[in-house]
Coordinates of N, CA and C in Angstrom, one line a residue:
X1 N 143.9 -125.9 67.5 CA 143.6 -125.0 68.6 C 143.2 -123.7 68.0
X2 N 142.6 -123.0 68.9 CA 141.8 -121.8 68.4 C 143.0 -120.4 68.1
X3 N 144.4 -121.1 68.8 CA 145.3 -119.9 69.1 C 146.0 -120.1 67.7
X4 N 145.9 -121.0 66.8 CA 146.5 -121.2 65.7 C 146.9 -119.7 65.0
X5 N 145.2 -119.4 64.6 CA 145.4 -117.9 64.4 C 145.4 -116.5 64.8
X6 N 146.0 -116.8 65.9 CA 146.4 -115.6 66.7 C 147.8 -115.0 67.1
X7 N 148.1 -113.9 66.7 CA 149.6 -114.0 66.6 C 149.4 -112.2 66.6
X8 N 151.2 -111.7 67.4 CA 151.3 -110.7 67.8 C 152.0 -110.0 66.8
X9 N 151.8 -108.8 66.9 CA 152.3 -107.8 65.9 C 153.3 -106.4 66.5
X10 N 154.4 -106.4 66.8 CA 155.2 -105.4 67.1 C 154.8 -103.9 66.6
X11 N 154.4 -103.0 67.3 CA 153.9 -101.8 67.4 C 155.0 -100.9 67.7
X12 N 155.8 -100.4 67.4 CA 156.6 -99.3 68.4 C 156.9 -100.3 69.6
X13 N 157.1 -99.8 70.9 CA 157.4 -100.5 71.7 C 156.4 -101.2 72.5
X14 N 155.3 -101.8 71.8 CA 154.1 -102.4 72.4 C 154.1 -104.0 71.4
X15 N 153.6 -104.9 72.1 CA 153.0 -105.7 71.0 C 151.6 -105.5 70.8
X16 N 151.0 -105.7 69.9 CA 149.6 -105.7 69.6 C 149.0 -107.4 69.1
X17 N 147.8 -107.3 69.8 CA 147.0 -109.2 68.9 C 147.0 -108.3 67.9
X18 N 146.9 -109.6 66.8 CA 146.4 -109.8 65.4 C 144.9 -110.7 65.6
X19 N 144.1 -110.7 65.4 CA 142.9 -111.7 65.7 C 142.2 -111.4 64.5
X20 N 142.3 -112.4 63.5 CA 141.8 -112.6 62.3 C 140.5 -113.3 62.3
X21 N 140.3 -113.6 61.5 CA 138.5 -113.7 60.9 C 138.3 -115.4 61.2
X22 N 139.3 -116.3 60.5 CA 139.6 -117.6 61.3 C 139.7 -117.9 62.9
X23 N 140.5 -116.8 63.4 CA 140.1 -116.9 64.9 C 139.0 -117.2 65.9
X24 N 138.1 -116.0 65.1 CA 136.9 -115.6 65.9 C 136.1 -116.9 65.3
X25 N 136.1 -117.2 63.9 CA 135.1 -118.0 63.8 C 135.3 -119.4 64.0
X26 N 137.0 -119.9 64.5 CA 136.8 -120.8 65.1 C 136.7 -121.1 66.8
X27 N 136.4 -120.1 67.4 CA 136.3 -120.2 68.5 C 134.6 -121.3 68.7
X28 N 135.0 -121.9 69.9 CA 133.6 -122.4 70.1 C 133.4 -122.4 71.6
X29 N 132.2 -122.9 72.0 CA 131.8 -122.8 73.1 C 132.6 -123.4 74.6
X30 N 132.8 -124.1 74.1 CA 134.3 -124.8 74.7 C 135.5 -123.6 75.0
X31 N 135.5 -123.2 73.8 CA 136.5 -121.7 74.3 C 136.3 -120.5 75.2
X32 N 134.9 -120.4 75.5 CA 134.0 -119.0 75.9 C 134.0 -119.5 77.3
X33 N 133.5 -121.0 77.8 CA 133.1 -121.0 79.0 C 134.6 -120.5 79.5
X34 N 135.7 -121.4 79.4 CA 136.9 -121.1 80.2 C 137.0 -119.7 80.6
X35 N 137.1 -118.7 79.8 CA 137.1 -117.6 79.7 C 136.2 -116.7 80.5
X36 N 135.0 -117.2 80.5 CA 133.8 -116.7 81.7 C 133.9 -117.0 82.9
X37 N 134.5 -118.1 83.4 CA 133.9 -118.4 84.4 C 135.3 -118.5 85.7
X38 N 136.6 -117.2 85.4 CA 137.6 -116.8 86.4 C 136.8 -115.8 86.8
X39 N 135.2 -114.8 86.2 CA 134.8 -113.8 86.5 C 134.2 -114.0 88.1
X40 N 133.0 -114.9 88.3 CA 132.6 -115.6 89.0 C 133.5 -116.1 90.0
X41 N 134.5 -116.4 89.8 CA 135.4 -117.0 91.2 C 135.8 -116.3 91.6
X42 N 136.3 -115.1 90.9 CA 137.2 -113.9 91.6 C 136.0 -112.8 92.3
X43 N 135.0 -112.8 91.3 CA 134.0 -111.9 92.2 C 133.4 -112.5 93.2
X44 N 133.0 -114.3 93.2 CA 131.9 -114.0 94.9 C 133.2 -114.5 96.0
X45 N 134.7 -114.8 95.7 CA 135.3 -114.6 96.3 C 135.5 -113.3 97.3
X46 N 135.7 -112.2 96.6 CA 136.0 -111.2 96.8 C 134.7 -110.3 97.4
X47 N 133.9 -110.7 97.1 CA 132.7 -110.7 97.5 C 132.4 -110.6 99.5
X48 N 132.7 -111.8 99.6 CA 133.1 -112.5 100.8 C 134.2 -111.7 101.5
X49 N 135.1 -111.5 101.0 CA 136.3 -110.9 101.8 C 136.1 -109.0 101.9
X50 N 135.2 -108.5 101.0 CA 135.3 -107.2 101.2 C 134.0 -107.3 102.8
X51 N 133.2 -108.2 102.0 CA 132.2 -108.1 103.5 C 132.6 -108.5 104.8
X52 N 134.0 -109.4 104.6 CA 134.3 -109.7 105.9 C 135.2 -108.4 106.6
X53 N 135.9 -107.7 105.8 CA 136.6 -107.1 105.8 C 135.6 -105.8 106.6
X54 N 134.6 -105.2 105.7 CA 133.9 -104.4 106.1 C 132.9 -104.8 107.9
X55 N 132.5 -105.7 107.7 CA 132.1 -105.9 109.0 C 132.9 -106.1 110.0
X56 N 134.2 -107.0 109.8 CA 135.0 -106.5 110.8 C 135.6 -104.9 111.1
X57 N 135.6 -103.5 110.5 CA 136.4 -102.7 110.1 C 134.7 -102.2 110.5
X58 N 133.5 -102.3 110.3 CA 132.6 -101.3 110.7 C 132.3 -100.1 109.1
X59 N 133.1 -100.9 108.1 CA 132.9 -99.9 107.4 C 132.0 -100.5 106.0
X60 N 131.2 -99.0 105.8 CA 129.9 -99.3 104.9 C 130.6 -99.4 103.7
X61 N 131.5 -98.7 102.8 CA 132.2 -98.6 101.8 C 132.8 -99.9 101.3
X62 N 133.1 -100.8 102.1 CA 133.9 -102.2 101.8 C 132.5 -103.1 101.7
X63 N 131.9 -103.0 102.7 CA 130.5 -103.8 103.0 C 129.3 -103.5 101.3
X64 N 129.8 -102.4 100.6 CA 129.3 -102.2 99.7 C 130.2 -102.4 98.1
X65 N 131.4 -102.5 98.4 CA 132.6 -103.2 97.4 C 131.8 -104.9 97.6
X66 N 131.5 -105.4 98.6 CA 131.2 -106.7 98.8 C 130.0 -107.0 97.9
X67 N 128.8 -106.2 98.0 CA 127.2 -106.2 97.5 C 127.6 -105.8 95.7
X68 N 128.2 -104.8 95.1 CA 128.4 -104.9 93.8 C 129.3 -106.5 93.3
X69 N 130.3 -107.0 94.1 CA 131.4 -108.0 93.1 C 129.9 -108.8 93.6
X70 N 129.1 -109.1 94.3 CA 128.5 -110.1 94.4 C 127.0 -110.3 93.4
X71 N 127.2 -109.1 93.0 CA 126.0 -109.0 92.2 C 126.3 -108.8 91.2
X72 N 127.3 -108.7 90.4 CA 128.0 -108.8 89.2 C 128.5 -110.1 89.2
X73 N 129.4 -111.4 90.1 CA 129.5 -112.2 90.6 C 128.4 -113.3 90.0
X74 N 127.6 -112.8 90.3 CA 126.1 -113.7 90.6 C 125.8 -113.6 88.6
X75 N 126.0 -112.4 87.9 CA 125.4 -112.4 86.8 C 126.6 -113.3 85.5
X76 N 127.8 -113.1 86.2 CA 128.7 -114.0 85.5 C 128.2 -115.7 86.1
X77 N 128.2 -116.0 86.8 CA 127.9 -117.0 87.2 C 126.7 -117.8 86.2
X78 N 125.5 -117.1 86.4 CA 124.2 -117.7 85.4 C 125.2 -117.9 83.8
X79 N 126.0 -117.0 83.5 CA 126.7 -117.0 82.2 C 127.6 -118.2 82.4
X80 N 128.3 -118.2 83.1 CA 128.7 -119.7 83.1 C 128.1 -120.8 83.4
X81 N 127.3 -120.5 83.9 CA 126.2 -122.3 84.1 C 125.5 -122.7 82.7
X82 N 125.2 -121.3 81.9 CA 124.9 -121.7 80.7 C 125.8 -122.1 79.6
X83 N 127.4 -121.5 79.7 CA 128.2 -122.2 79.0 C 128.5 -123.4 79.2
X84 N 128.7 -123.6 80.6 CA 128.9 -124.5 80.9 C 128.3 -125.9 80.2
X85 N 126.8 -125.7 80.4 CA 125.7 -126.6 80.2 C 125.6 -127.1 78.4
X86 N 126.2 -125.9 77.9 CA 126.1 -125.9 76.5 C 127.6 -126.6 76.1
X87 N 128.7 -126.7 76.8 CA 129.6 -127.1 77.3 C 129.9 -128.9 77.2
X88 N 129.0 -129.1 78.2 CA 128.9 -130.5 78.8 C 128.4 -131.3 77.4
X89 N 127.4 -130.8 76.5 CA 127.2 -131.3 75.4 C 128.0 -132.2 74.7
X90 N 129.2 -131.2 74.7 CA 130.8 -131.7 74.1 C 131.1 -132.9 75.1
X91 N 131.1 -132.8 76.6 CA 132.2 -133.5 77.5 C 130.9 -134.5 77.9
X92 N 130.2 -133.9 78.2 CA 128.9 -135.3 79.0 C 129.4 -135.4 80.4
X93 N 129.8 -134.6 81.2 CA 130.3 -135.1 82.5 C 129.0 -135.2 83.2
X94 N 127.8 -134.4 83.3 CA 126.9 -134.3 83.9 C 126.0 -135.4 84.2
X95 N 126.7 -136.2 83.6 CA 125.6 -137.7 83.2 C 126.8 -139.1 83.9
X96 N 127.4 -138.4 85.1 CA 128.3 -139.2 85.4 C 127.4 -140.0 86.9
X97 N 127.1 -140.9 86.9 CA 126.2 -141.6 87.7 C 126.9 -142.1 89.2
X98 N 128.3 -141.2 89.4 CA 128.4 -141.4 91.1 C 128.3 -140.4 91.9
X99 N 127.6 -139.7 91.7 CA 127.1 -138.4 92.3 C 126.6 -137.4 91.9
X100 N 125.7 -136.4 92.7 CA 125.7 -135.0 92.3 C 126.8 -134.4 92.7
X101 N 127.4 -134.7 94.2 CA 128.2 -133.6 94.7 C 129.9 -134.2 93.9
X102 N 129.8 -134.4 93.0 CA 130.8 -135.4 92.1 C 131.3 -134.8 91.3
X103 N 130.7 -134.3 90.9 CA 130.9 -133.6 89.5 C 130.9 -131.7 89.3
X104 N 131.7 -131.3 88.5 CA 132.1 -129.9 88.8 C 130.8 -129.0 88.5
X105 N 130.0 -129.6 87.4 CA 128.6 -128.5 87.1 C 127.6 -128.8 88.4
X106 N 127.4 -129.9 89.2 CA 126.6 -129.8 90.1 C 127.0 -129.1 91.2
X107 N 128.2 -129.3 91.3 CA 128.6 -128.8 92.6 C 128.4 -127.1 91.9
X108 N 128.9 -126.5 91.1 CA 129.0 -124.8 90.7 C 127.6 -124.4 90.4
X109 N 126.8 -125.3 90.0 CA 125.2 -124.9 90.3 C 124.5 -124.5 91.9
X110 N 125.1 -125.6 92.9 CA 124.5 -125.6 94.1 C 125.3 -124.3 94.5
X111 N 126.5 -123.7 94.2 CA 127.3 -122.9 94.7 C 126.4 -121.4 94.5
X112 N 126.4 -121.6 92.9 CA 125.6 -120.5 92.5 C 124.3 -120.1 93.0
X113 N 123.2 -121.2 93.5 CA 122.0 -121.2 94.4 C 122.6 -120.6 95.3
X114 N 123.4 -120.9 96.7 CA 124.0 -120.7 98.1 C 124.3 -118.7 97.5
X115 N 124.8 -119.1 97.0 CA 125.3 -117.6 96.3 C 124.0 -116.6 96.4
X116 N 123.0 -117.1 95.7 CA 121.6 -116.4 95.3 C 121.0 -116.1 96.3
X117 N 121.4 -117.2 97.7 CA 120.5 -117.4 98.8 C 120.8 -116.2 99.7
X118 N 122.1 -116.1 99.4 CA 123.2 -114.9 100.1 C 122.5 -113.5 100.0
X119 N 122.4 -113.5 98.8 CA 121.8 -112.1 97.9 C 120.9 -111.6 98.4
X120 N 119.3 -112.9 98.9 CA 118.3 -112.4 99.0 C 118.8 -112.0 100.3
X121 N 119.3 -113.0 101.1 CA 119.8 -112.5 102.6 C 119.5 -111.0 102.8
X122 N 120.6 -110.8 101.8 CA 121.2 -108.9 102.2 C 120.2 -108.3 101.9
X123 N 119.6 -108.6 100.7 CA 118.9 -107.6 100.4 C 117.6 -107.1 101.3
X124 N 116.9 -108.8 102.2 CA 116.4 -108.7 103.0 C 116.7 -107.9 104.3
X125 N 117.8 -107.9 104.6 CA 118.5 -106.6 105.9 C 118.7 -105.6 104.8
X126 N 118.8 -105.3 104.1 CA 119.1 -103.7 103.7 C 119.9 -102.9 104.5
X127 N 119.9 -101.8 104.5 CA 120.8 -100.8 104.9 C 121.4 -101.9 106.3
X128 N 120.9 -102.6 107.3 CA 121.0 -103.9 108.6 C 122.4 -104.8 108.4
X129 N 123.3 -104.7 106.9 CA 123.8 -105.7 106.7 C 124.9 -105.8 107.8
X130 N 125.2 -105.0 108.4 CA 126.1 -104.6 109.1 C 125.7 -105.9 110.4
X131 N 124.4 -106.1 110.8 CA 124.4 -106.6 111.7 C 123.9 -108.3 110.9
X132 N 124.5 -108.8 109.8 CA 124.6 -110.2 109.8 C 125.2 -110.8 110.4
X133 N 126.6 -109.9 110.7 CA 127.4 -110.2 111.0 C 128.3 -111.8 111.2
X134 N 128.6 -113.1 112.0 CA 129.3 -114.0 112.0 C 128.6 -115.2 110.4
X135 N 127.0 -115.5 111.0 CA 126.5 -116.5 109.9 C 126.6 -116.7 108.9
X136 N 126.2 -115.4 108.8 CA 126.4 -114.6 106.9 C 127.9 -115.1 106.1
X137 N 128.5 -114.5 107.4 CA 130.5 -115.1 106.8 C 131.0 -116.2 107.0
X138 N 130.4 -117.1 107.8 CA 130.5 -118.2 107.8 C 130.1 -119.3 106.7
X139 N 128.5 -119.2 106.5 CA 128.2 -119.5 105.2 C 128.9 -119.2 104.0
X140 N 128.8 -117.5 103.7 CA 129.7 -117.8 102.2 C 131.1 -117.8 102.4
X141 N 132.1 -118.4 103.5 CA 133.1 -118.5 103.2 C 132.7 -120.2 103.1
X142 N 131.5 -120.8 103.6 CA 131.9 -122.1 102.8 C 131.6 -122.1 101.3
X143 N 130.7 -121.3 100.7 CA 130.4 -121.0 99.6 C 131.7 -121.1 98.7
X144 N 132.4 -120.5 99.2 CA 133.6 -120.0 98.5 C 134.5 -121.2 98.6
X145 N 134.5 -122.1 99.4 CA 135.2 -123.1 99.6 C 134.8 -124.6 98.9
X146 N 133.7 -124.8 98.7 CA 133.0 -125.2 97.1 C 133.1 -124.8 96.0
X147 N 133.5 -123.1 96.2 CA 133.2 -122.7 95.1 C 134.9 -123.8 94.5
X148 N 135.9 -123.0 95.0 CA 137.2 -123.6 95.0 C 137.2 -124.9 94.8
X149 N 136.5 -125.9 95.0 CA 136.3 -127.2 94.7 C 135.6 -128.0 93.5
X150 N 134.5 -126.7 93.6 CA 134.0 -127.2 92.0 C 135.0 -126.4 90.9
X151 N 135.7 -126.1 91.1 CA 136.4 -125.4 90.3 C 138.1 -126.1 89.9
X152 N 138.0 -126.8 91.3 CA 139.2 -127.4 90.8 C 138.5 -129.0 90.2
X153 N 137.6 -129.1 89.8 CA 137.1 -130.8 89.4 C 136.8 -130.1 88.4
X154 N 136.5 -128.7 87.9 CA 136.4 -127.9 86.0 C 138.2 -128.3 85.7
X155 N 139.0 -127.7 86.2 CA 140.5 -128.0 85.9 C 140.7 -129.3 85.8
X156 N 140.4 -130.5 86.4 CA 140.6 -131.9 86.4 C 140.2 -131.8 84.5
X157 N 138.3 -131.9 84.8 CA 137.9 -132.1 83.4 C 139.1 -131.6 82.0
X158 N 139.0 -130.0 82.2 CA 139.7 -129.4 81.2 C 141.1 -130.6 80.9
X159 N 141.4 -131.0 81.9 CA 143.1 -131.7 81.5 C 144.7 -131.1 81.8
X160 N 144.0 -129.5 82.3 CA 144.9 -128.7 82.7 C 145.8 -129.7 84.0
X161 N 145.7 -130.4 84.6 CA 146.7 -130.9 85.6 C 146.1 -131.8 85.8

């Protein structure tokens, strides 16, 4: 494992990593996606809930917490579809022949589309977003409910449970 050489160092009353030169250089891409891609779930999640929040609440401030996590969101995402992909190399799940909606990269690709489609949405009402209102949150909360699904068939893969 990559954590082999990683180990903590007592500071005063802090611990500190040690992250040595074997660390970094055995890290591989297998290590990076995991790592990327809690960014993406936590932002178009949150995404979704500041906008629901703000449109129910009337307020522009939250409705605009919603448009940054979603567009930061959106840029982790492309970063994981590419680890991902570079990823699958190692595992081959993409090539698993009982579905698209089967498998965790198809399904977090189509998410990431829905996601993008979101984006143009808003961007199309501009300052208007206020009046998407119900469709808008209905859609990406199913967005978000795939997302959660392709995400738990990434955890199957990994072996975590």
């Amino acid at each position: 494992s990559f954590l082999a050489n990683f180990s903590l160092k007592q500071t005063g009353v802090f611990f500190r990593p040690i992250v040595t030169s074997e660390y970094v250089l055995s890290m591989t891409i297998n290590d990076i996606h995991p790592m990327v891609i809690h960014f993406p779930i936590a932002l178009l999640t949150m995404s979704v809930l500041f906008d629901a929040a703000g449109t129910l609440f009337r307020n522009y401030s939250l409705t605009n917490a919603g448009e940054w996590n979603l567009n930061i969101g959106l840029l982790f995402a492309i970063v994981g579809i590419i680890t991902g992909n570079i990823s699958d190399g190692v595992i081959g799940h993409m090539n698993n022949t009982s579905g698209t909606l089967s498998t965790h990269g198809s399904i977090q690709i189509i998410v990431s589309l829905g996601f993008a489609g979101l984006w143009i949405w808003r961007k199309k009402m501009g300052s208007n977003f206020l009046k998407l209102g119900k469709p808008y949150l209905i859609i990406g909360f199913l967005f978000v409910s795939l997302l959660f699904y392709g995400s738990h068939l990434g955890i199957l893969l990994s072996g975590k449970i």
